[in-house]
């Protein structure tokens, strides 16, 4: 990919959304064939499939905008396969390793809850195509949220062991939550005043589900950030190495 | 009395009336079906592993989506095959236990490794192709739940087969390296796929009874021959070859002659000595053991809720 640093806020925002969906989908897809219950293996694979589908929609739109602006011909795959980690704009949370099933569920719940609020706000965005992708994705995300909420509650309120595992997972994931609602300039440019509702609505969902699950939310502690600006954890490099292997080893081939 | 039941049973079979779970059936019929259906279900589940191996490395987002959807289909097949077996009086957990203890088998093919991306196409085209050959006649199996499950399985499998072939077609028209990848995958998967049909008829102990009960409709060798005839033609479209110097059209018999299968290799794979037997079983056991606390928690939660309501 030869595009220089893309400065258009809408394109940056689309890549941010696409990257969140792709990397989260990648992590979830690692579970395929290894889930604790066959039905749930299918459910999580289904979610991964939705997320990769969403990433494709955002990337395709970004490619179209870039073609209009600069004439450069890119595809959805240019973004997924031919950028290095500094160009990825996903939040750090989605690149964290899966760990056990409960930790994976917890990541999925936190992200689904956030996305349900964000995409709801985006459905009325002035950019019609973005609004269209958001409302199409929102149907899928409502299911992801319902499914992951149910599992957080089930594991939080299951056995003492499962409760402890979930509480420990919250402690380790929590430092990666604030980043979602610490909005960058490119997000604010697209979201406008809507961003206040997003944070509030998101917190309401989290509190409600954690309360029902009997799990507590840490009240303080350091919060990591940087993903949205291309400063990632060490994990992303390995994800990309694996994901991009064929495209890098055999450049310009059709698959 | 027992004889009477048996006569009625065989009469139903002969008249092509489906046997349903609550109908009387000989114990051996029941056991044969449990063995066959659970083996089939296990094959779907273990089969997710070699393909799953390439999800995170799929070369495009489109291919990644297709592969994920395909593996999800396999999981779905496993699910309704387990359900079909459960109608015969065995639980899914018991079947898992038999798998994990090495008592139940699964298709020998999944003990081979997926080494390049082309293997994903080859599995779709050849492995699913062989599976369909085996499974289409099972849609007419005398046991109702199995026959009905197979109708759905076959529809999805033939879709997978076309996708696999299409994926190889792209490679066959690609760069030199892609062509090499494609040919290499065909070379490695061809013989193990022929083994998927099971031992030759004169060494297949269960075939005769299964055909009498119409659980099976064609013998192993018949199905294998049909498969060879089909693939020997399709491979020409790819401009690739099958790794068999003895493969040639026999005008007289109106079918392809083909070379000797290495049954010693088949035996070794069945005995656990295939390239990936250990990895596959370790992965299944690990998934099961790592998931134990999750299943316990789900049961505990369900129990609390049922007391509360």
XYZ file of C-alpha atoms in Angstrom:
564
model
C 0.000 0.000 0.000
C 1.533 3.258 -1.095
C -0.929 5.722 0.400
C 0.783 8.248 2.622
C -0.596 8.924 6.050
C -4.266 9.338 5.396
C -5.414 12.575 6.969
C -9.079 12.595 6.068
C -11.016 12.113 9.345
C -13.731 9.966 7.761
C -11.191 7.588 6.242
C -9.304 7.394 9.525
C -12.545 6.699 11.322
C -13.528 3.976 8.855
C -10.156 2.301 9.273
C -10.494 2.545 13.035
C -13.875 0.793 12.878
C -12.651 -1.740 10.349
C -9.509 -2.528 12.342
C -11.455 -3.028 15.565
C -13.785 -5.448 13.794
C -11.016 -7.311 11.962
C -8.657 -7.818 14.883
C -11.463 -8.803 17.248
C -12.780 -11.193 14.592
C -9.280 -12.609 14.202
C -8.996 -13.309 17.923
C -12.443 -14.888 18.050
C -11.670 -17.031 15.023
C -8.780 -18.567 16.969
C -11.427 -20.379 19.014
C -12.945 -22.158 16.039
C -12.849 -25.892 16.770
C -11.642 -25.397 20.353
C -14.718 -24.118 22.203
C -16.010 -25.639 25.451
C -19.422 -26.572 24.000
C -20.159 -27.273 20.347
C -23.100 -24.852 20.187
C -20.934 -22.078 21.647
C -18.082 -22.868 19.280
C -20.557 -22.241 16.471
C -21.835 -19.052 18.111
C -18.388 -17.525 18.524
C -17.360 -18.491 14.996
C -20.533 -16.822 13.811
C -19.576 -13.657 15.663
C -16.090 -13.766 14.132
C -17.699 -14.088 10.728
C -19.928 -11.067 11.381
C -16.940 -9.036 12.518
C -14.862 -9.849 9.469
C -17.891 -8.974 7.349
C -18.154 -5.617 9.097
C -14.458 -4.944 8.597
C -14.883 -5.650 4.893
C -17.708 -3.124 4.643
C -15.664 -0.373 6.301
C -12.540 -1.155 4.271
C -14.463 -1.245 1.004
C -15.924 2.157 1.732
C -12.510 3.546 2.704
C -11.027 2.167 -0.531
C -13.779 3.837 -2.516
C -13.140 7.206 -0.830
C -9.405 6.961 -1.402
C -9.953 6.123 -5.065
C -12.190 9.177 -5.404
C -9.680 11.454 -3.696
C -6.367 10.268 -5.075
C -7.158 7.782 -7.811
C -5.169 5.131 -5.952
C -6.713 1.720 -6.404
C -6.980 -0.143 -3.133
C -9.144 -3.049 -2.021
C -10.389 -4.280 1.335
C -7.354 -6.572 1.397
C -4.900 -3.694 1.013
C -5.902 -2.509 4.478
C -5.919 -5.899 6.159
C -2.863 -7.409 4.529
C -0.513 -4.669 3.452
C -0.287 -2.258 6.370
C 2.099 -2.532 9.302
C 0.984 -2.159 12.895
C 1.586 1.614 13.060
C -1.180 2.139 10.515
C -3.716 0.060 12.436
C -6.114 2.159 14.477
C -7.888 -0.442 16.600
C -8.152 -0.163 20.363
C -5.613 -2.188 22.322
C -8.235 -4.396 23.956
C -9.099 -6.278 20.754
C -5.518 -7.401 20.187
C -5.027 -8.840 23.686
C -4.668 -12.636 23.747
C -7.878 -14.608 24.282
C -6.885 -16.430 27.457
C -9.650 -18.695 28.728
C -13.221 -18.778 27.482
C -14.447 -16.423 30.193
C -11.831 -13.813 29.359
C -12.738 -14.032 25.684
C -16.422 -13.620 26.526
C -15.635 -10.652 28.714
C -13.682 -8.896 25.952
C -16.522 -9.616 23.557
C -19.096 -8.262 26.003
C -17.231 -5.017 26.672
C -16.702 -4.415 22.966
C -20.248 -5.413 21.960
C -21.701 -3.116 24.597
C -19.566 -0.248 23.331
C -20.329 -0.953 19.701
C -24.056 -1.178 20.316
C -23.927 2.410 21.650
C -21.531 3.700 19.016
C -23.316 2.166 16.053
C -26.659 3.354 17.371
C -25.264 6.878 17.289
C -23.861 6.317 13.808
C -27.192 5.246 12.328
C -28.156 8.927 12.183
C -24.794 10.115 10.878
C -24.775 12.653 8.081
C -22.689 10.320 5.950
C -25.307 8.000 4.528
C -23.058 5.126 3.635
C -21.511 5.070 7.104
C -25.001 5.244 8.621
C -26.069 2.368 6.383
C -23.183 0.103 7.385
C -23.803 0.976 11.036
C -27.460 0.085 10.976
C -26.802 -3.171 9.122
C -24.086 -4.087 11.629
C -26.226 -3.066 14.575
C -28.518 -6.052 14.062
C -25.554 -8.394 14.361
C -24.128 -6.493 17.302
C -27.387 -6.702 19.253
C -27.070 -10.467 19.031
C -23.368 -10.366 20.038
C -24.301 -8.241 23.027
C -27.151 -10.475 24.112
C -25.060 -13.615 23.746
C -22.007 -12.245 25.557
C -24.091 -10.626 28.338
C -25.789 -13.932 29.015
C -22.439 -15.665 29.268
C -20.928 -13.010 31.565
C -23.916 -13.459 33.866
C -23.829 -17.251 33.628
C -20.122 -17.422 34.478
C -20.242 -14.646 37.075
C -23.176 -16.304 38.813
C -22.141 -19.917 38.107
C -19.658 -21.630 40.435
C -17.180 -19.993 42.862
C -14.419 -20.987 40.429
C -16.097 -19.357 37.440
C -16.847 -16.223 39.454
C -13.212 -15.917 40.485
C -12.017 -16.466 36.928
C -14.331 -13.729 35.676
C -13.340 -11.308 38.396
C -9.653 -11.884 37.622
C -10.354 -11.381 33.930
C -12.062 -8.060 34.645
C -9.047 -6.933 36.644
C -6.696 -7.705 33.782
C -8.914 -6.302 31.016
C -10.072 -3.181 32.787
C -6.953 -1.072 32.065
C -7.925 -1.323 28.391
C -11.448 0.069 28.670
C -11.109 3.852 28.910
C -9.419 4.012 25.545
C -12.747 3.322 23.830
C -14.333 6.549 24.994
C -11.242 8.753 25.017
C -12.138 10.072 21.618
C -9.510 11.179 19.141
C -9.954 14.195 16.889
C -10.946 12.031 13.932
C -13.685 10.335 15.957
C -14.991 13.627 17.338
C -15.040 15.049 13.847
C -17.474 12.333 12.746
C -19.418 11.833 15.968
C -19.943 15.459 16.934
C -21.922 15.959 20.127
C -23.199 12.400 20.029
C -20.108 11.156 21.768
C -21.374 12.062 25.250
C -24.305 9.685 24.972
C -22.065 6.865 23.851
C -19.941 6.912 26.992
C -22.953 7.187 29.264
C -24.977 4.472 27.558
C -22.014 2.143 27.476
C -21.365 2.500 31.196
C -25.022 1.840 31.918
C -24.911 -1.498 30.072
C -21.659 -2.549 31.727
C -22.923 -1.729 35.221
C -26.230 -3.491 34.695
C -24.717 -6.746 33.442
C -21.872 -6.833 35.975
C -24.375 -6.224 38.753
C -26.523 -9.124 37.624
C -23.408 -11.296 37.291
C -22.302 -10.369 40.830
C -19.007 -9.005 39.502
C -17.408 -5.773 40.573
C -15.813 -3.094 38.443
C -12.394 -1.808 39.512
C -12.657 1.849 40.470
C -9.143 3.011 39.776
C -5.890 1.984 38.225
C -3.830 2.988 35.241
C -5.486 3.014 31.816
C -3.593 2.177 28.620
C -4.187 3.846 25.301
C -2.504 4.543 21.972
C -4.075 1.999 19.638
C -6.272 4.532 17.887
C -3.138 6.488 16.948
C -1.137 3.440 15.875
C 0.778 2.738 19.097
C 0.019 -0.894 19.818
C 0.884 -3.719 22.181
C 3.441 -6.324 21.146
C 0.589 -8.690 20.345
C -0.551 -6.938 17.183
C 2.709 -7.611 15.358
C 2.233 -11.352 15.802
C -1.377 -11.188 14.674
C -0.316 -9.390 11.511
C 2.605 -11.733 10.889
C 0.219 -14.647 10.859
C -2.609 -12.940 9.020
C -0.439 -11.383 6.307
C 1.905 -14.313 5.693
C 0.647 -15.369 2.256
C 0.217 -11.861 0.920
C 3.729 -10.971 2.029
C 5.382 -14.210 0.883
C 3.747 -14.146 -2.558
C 3.195 -10.484 -3.405
C 0.680 -9.509 -6.097
C -0.830 -12.980 -6.415
C -4.569 -13.505 -6.786
C -6.175 -15.856 -4.312
C -42.091 -63.232 19.498
C -38.562 -61.979 18.893
C -38.567 -63.588 15.479
C -41.848 -61.887 14.707
C -40.387 -58.465 15.513
C -37.377 -59.223 13.408
C -39.529 -60.290 10.487
C -41.559 -57.098 10.682
C -38.384 -55.085 10.907
C -36.841 -56.697 7.840
C -40.155 -56.286 6.030
C -40.081 -52.546 6.669
C -36.511 -52.409 5.410
C -37.413 -54.329 2.287
C -40.368 -52.043 1.618
C -38.150 -48.978 2.054
C -40.136 -47.801 5.082
C -37.904 -45.707 7.366
C -37.073 -47.058 10.795
C -37.777 -44.414 13.445
C -36.185 -44.142 16.919
C -39.174 -45.599 18.788
C -39.553 -48.571 16.434
C -38.276 -51.967 17.462
C -34.871 -52.725 15.980
C -32.274 -55.471 16.425
C -29.580 -54.577 18.947
C -26.947 -55.033 16.307
C -28.705 -52.610 13.961
C -28.791 -50.075 16.789
C -25.132 -50.552 17.621
C -24.040 -50.442 14.012
C -25.848 -47.148 13.591
C -24.482 -45.645 16.802
C -20.996 -46.626 15.687
C -21.455 -45.234 12.203
C -23.300 -42.004 13.074
C -21.055 -41.113 15.995
C -17.981 -41.851 13.886
C -19.410 -39.537 11.290
C -20.143 -36.830 13.879
C -16.637 -37.129 15.312
C -15.211 -36.794 11.808
C -17.011 -33.484 11.383
C -15.642 -32.162 14.662
C -12.081 -33.416 14.261
C -12.249 -32.272 10.644
C -12.612 -28.699 11.856
C -9.011 -28.794 13.091
C -6.944 -29.191 9.901
C -9.035 -26.525 8.191
C -9.140 -24.291 11.241
C -5.366 -24.335 11.041
C -5.599 -21.824 8.139
C -8.340 -19.441 9.298
C -5.915 -16.907 10.728
C -3.672 -17.210 7.651
C -6.277 -17.130 4.881
C -4.902 -14.993 2.033
C -7.847 -12.620 1.608
C -10.801 -11.470 3.665
C -13.142 -13.152 1.213
C -11.343 -16.502 1.549
C -11.238 -16.076 5.312
C -15.009 -15.568 5.431
C -15.654 -18.556 3.168
C -13.415 -20.765 5.283
C -14.981 -19.661 8.573
C -18.460 -20.261 7.194
C -17.433 -23.673 5.919
C -15.979 -24.798 9.236
C -19.061 -23.495 10.970
C -21.097 -25.714 8.656
C -18.982 -28.717 9.681
C -19.683 -27.942 13.338
C -23.376 -27.774 12.464
C -23.165 -31.179 10.772
C -21.540 -32.561 13.908
C -24.354 -31.113 15.946
C -27.204 -32.736 14.095
C -25.384 -36.007 13.632
C -24.833 -36.191 17.392
C -28.532 -35.429 17.771
C -29.411 -38.239 15.334
C -27.221 -40.660 17.301
C -28.831 -39.542 20.575
C -32.198 -40.814 19.320
C -30.664 -44.298 19.556
C -30.073 -43.973 23.284
C -26.542 -42.649 23.711
C -25.688 -39.163 25.017
C -23.362 -36.708 23.352
C -21.106 -36.763 26.420
C -20.795 -40.544 26.180
C -19.848 -40.240 22.531
C -17.226 -37.613 23.363
C -15.862 -39.889 26.045
C -15.493 -42.714 23.530
C -13.673 -40.351 21.195
C -11.345 -39.017 23.865
C -10.524 -42.511 25.094
C -9.712 -43.610 21.568
C -12.597 -46.128 21.508
C -14.529 -44.335 18.778
C -12.980 -43.647 15.432
C -13.164 -40.707 13.070
C -12.233 -40.478 9.412
C -8.561 -41.319 8.881
C -8.194 -38.394 6.472
C -8.115 -35.795 9.232
C -4.879 -37.223 10.549
C -3.061 -35.642 7.630
C -1.599 -32.137 7.945
C -2.611 -28.966 6.087
C 0.762 -27.618 5.025
C -0.086 -24.916 2.505
C -3.080 -22.793 1.605
C -3.780 -25.080 -1.360
C -4.604 -27.845 1.116
C -7.767 -25.950 2.033
C -8.905 -26.081 -1.587
C -7.855 -29.718 -1.872
C -9.832 -30.658 1.224
C -12.919 -29.005 -0.220
C -12.557 -30.586 -3.615
C -11.176 -34.052 -2.785
C -12.044 -34.778 0.840
C -15.526 -33.297 0.695
C -15.881 -34.830 -2.757
C -15.131 -38.281 -1.374
C -17.392 -37.613 1.598
C -20.281 -36.713 -0.697
C -19.760 -39.900 -2.688
C -20.130 -41.806 0.572
C -22.943 -39.708 1.916
C -25.370 -39.212 -0.937
C -26.516 -42.859 -0.690
C -26.926 -42.338 3.075
C -29.761 -39.905 2.376
C -31.688 -43.102 1.637
C -30.426 -44.871 4.747
C -33.091 -47.013 6.396
C -32.809 -45.095 9.694
C -34.998 -41.985 9.425
C -33.090 -39.450 11.565
C -29.792 -40.331 9.892
C -31.271 -40.127 6.388
C -32.824 -36.741 7.107
C -29.637 -35.343 8.653
C -27.708 -36.505 5.615
C -29.956 -34.640 3.201
C -28.897 -31.356 4.762
C -25.261 -32.396 5.160
C -25.015 -33.359 1.487
C -26.426 -30.067 0.266
C -23.816 -28.119 2.199
C -20.998 -30.503 1.326
C -21.559 -30.168 -2.388
C -21.436 -26.395 -1.961
C -18.111 -26.812 -0.142
C -16.803 -29.031 -2.886
C -17.500 -26.417 -5.534
C -15.877 -23.736 -3.384
C -12.790 -25.905 -2.910
C -12.508 -26.568 -6.606
C -12.950 -22.883 -7.422
C -10.216 -21.985 -4.947
C -7.830 -24.440 -6.646
C -8.852 -23.154 -10.057
C -7.645 -19.691 -9.044
C -4.314 -21.169 -7.911
C -4.014 -23.188 -11.110
C -4.229 -19.990 -13.130
C -1.914 -18.076 -10.816
C 1.833 -17.708 -10.397
C 4.305 -20.584 -10.754
C 4.425 -20.890 -6.979
C 0.652 -21.123 -6.741
C 0.564 -23.822 -9.416
C 3.212 -25.721 -7.517
C 1.202 -25.354 -4.315
C -1.872 -26.680 -6.082
C -0.144 -29.737 -7.567
C 1.621 -30.493 -4.303
C -1.662 -30.478 -2.405
C -3.279 -32.814 -4.932
C -0.282 -35.135 -4.704
C -0.490 -35.344 -0.945
C -4.282 -35.664 -0.597
C -5.082 -38.020 -3.462
C -4.161 -41.402 -1.968
C -5.443 -40.691 1.534
C -8.746 -39.657 -0.092
C -9.034 -43.020 -1.840
C -8.532 -44.650 1.544
C -11.510 -42.708 2.910
C -13.825 -45.248 1.302
C -12.528 -47.892 3.647
C -10.869 -51.284 3.054
C -11.477 -53.245 -0.151
C -14.781 -55.128 -0.224
C -13.232 -58.529 0.456
C -11.728 -57.149 3.684
C -14.661 -55.050 4.876
C -16.280 -56.973 7.723
C -19.357 -54.793 8.229
C -20.403 -54.153 4.657
C -22.625 -57.168 3.963
C -24.898 -56.800 6.996
C -25.070 -53.015 6.544
C -26.190 -53.443 2.968
C -28.811 -55.972 3.971
C -30.177 -53.450 6.472
C -29.928 -50.691 3.897
C -27.748 -48.594 6.151
C -25.280 -48.763 3.289
C -26.269 -48.855 -0.381
C -22.995 -49.327 -2.240
C -19.819 -51.162 -1.353
C -16.533 -49.385 -0.587
C -14.966 -50.375 -3.899
C -17.987 -49.267 -5.912
C -17.929 -45.815 -4.347
C -14.167 -45.529 -4.677
C -14.396 -46.303 -8.384
C -17.106 -43.661 -8.887
C -14.891 -41.125 -7.131
C -11.860 -41.931 -9.279
C -13.959 -41.616 -12.441
C -15.210 -38.208 -11.368
C -11.911 -36.703 -10.176
C -9.856 -38.039 -13.088
C -12.009 -35.858 -15.335
C -12.163 -32.788 -13.077
C -8.398 -32.649 -12.592
C -8.035 -31.952 -16.309
C -9.882 -28.652 -15.871
C -7.206 -27.623 -13.383
C -4.429 -28.672 -15.807
C -2.991 -30.690 -12.932
C -2.337 -34.420 -12.632
C -3.165 -37.167 -10.170
C -0.094 -38.857 -8.671
C -0.800 -42.288 -10.148
C 1.153 -43.574 -13.185
C -1.340 -46.434 -13.543
C -4.346 -44.190 -13.913
C -5.839 -44.653 -17.359
C -9.194 -44.927 -19.047
C -10.355 -48.484 -19.636
C -12.611 -48.508 -22.687
C -13.839 -52.034 -22.068
C -14.894 -51.480 -18.480
C -16.013 -47.924 -19.148
C -14.114 -46.693 -16.114
C -10.661 -45.584 -14.997
C -8.115 -48.167 -13.921
C -5.966 -46.974 -11.085
C -2.915 -48.066 -9.134
C -2.555 -50.029 -5.927
C -3.496 -48.339 -2.676
C -0.958 -48.547 0.113
C -3.165 -50.265 2.685
C -0.284 -50.519 5.101
C -0.338 -46.737 5.404
C -4.106 -46.831 6.010
C -3.621 -49.441 8.729
C -0.929 -47.376 10.397
C -3.098 -44.241 10.397
C -6.008 -46.189 11.904
C -3.684 -47.517 14.580
C -2.803 -43.987 15.566
C 0.419 -43.571 13.623
C -0.695 -41.001 11.056
C 1.159 -37.690 10.888
C -1.371 -35.841 13.081
C -3.303 -38.439 15.104
C -1.756 -37.268 18.324
C -2.204 -33.553 17.607
C -5.857 -33.996 16.673
C -6.734 -36.005 19.759
C -4.715 -33.739 22.037
C -6.551 -30.713 20.623
C -9.972 -32.330 21.172
C -9.129 -33.432 24.703
C -7.674 -30.052 25.563
C -10.786 -28.240 24.318
C -12.916 -30.577 26.412
C -10.815 -30.329 29.563
C -10.281 -26.564 29.325
C -14.017 -26.152 28.893
C -14.953 -28.227 31.956
C -15.239 -25.233 34.314
C -17.395 -23.412 31.741
C -19.834 -26.315 31.440
C -19.947 -26.735 35.217
C -20.691 -23.044 35.663
C -23.408 -23.137 33.014
C -25.029 -26.139 34.707
C -24.797 -24.532 38.142
C -26.354 -21.343 36.808
C -29.147 -23.236 35.063
C -29.871 -25.156 38.263
C -30.094 -21.921 40.279
C -32.460 -20.431 37.744
C -34.718 -23.481 37.675
C -34.988 -23.451 41.487
C -35.754 -19.738 41.419
C -38.522 -20.074 38.855
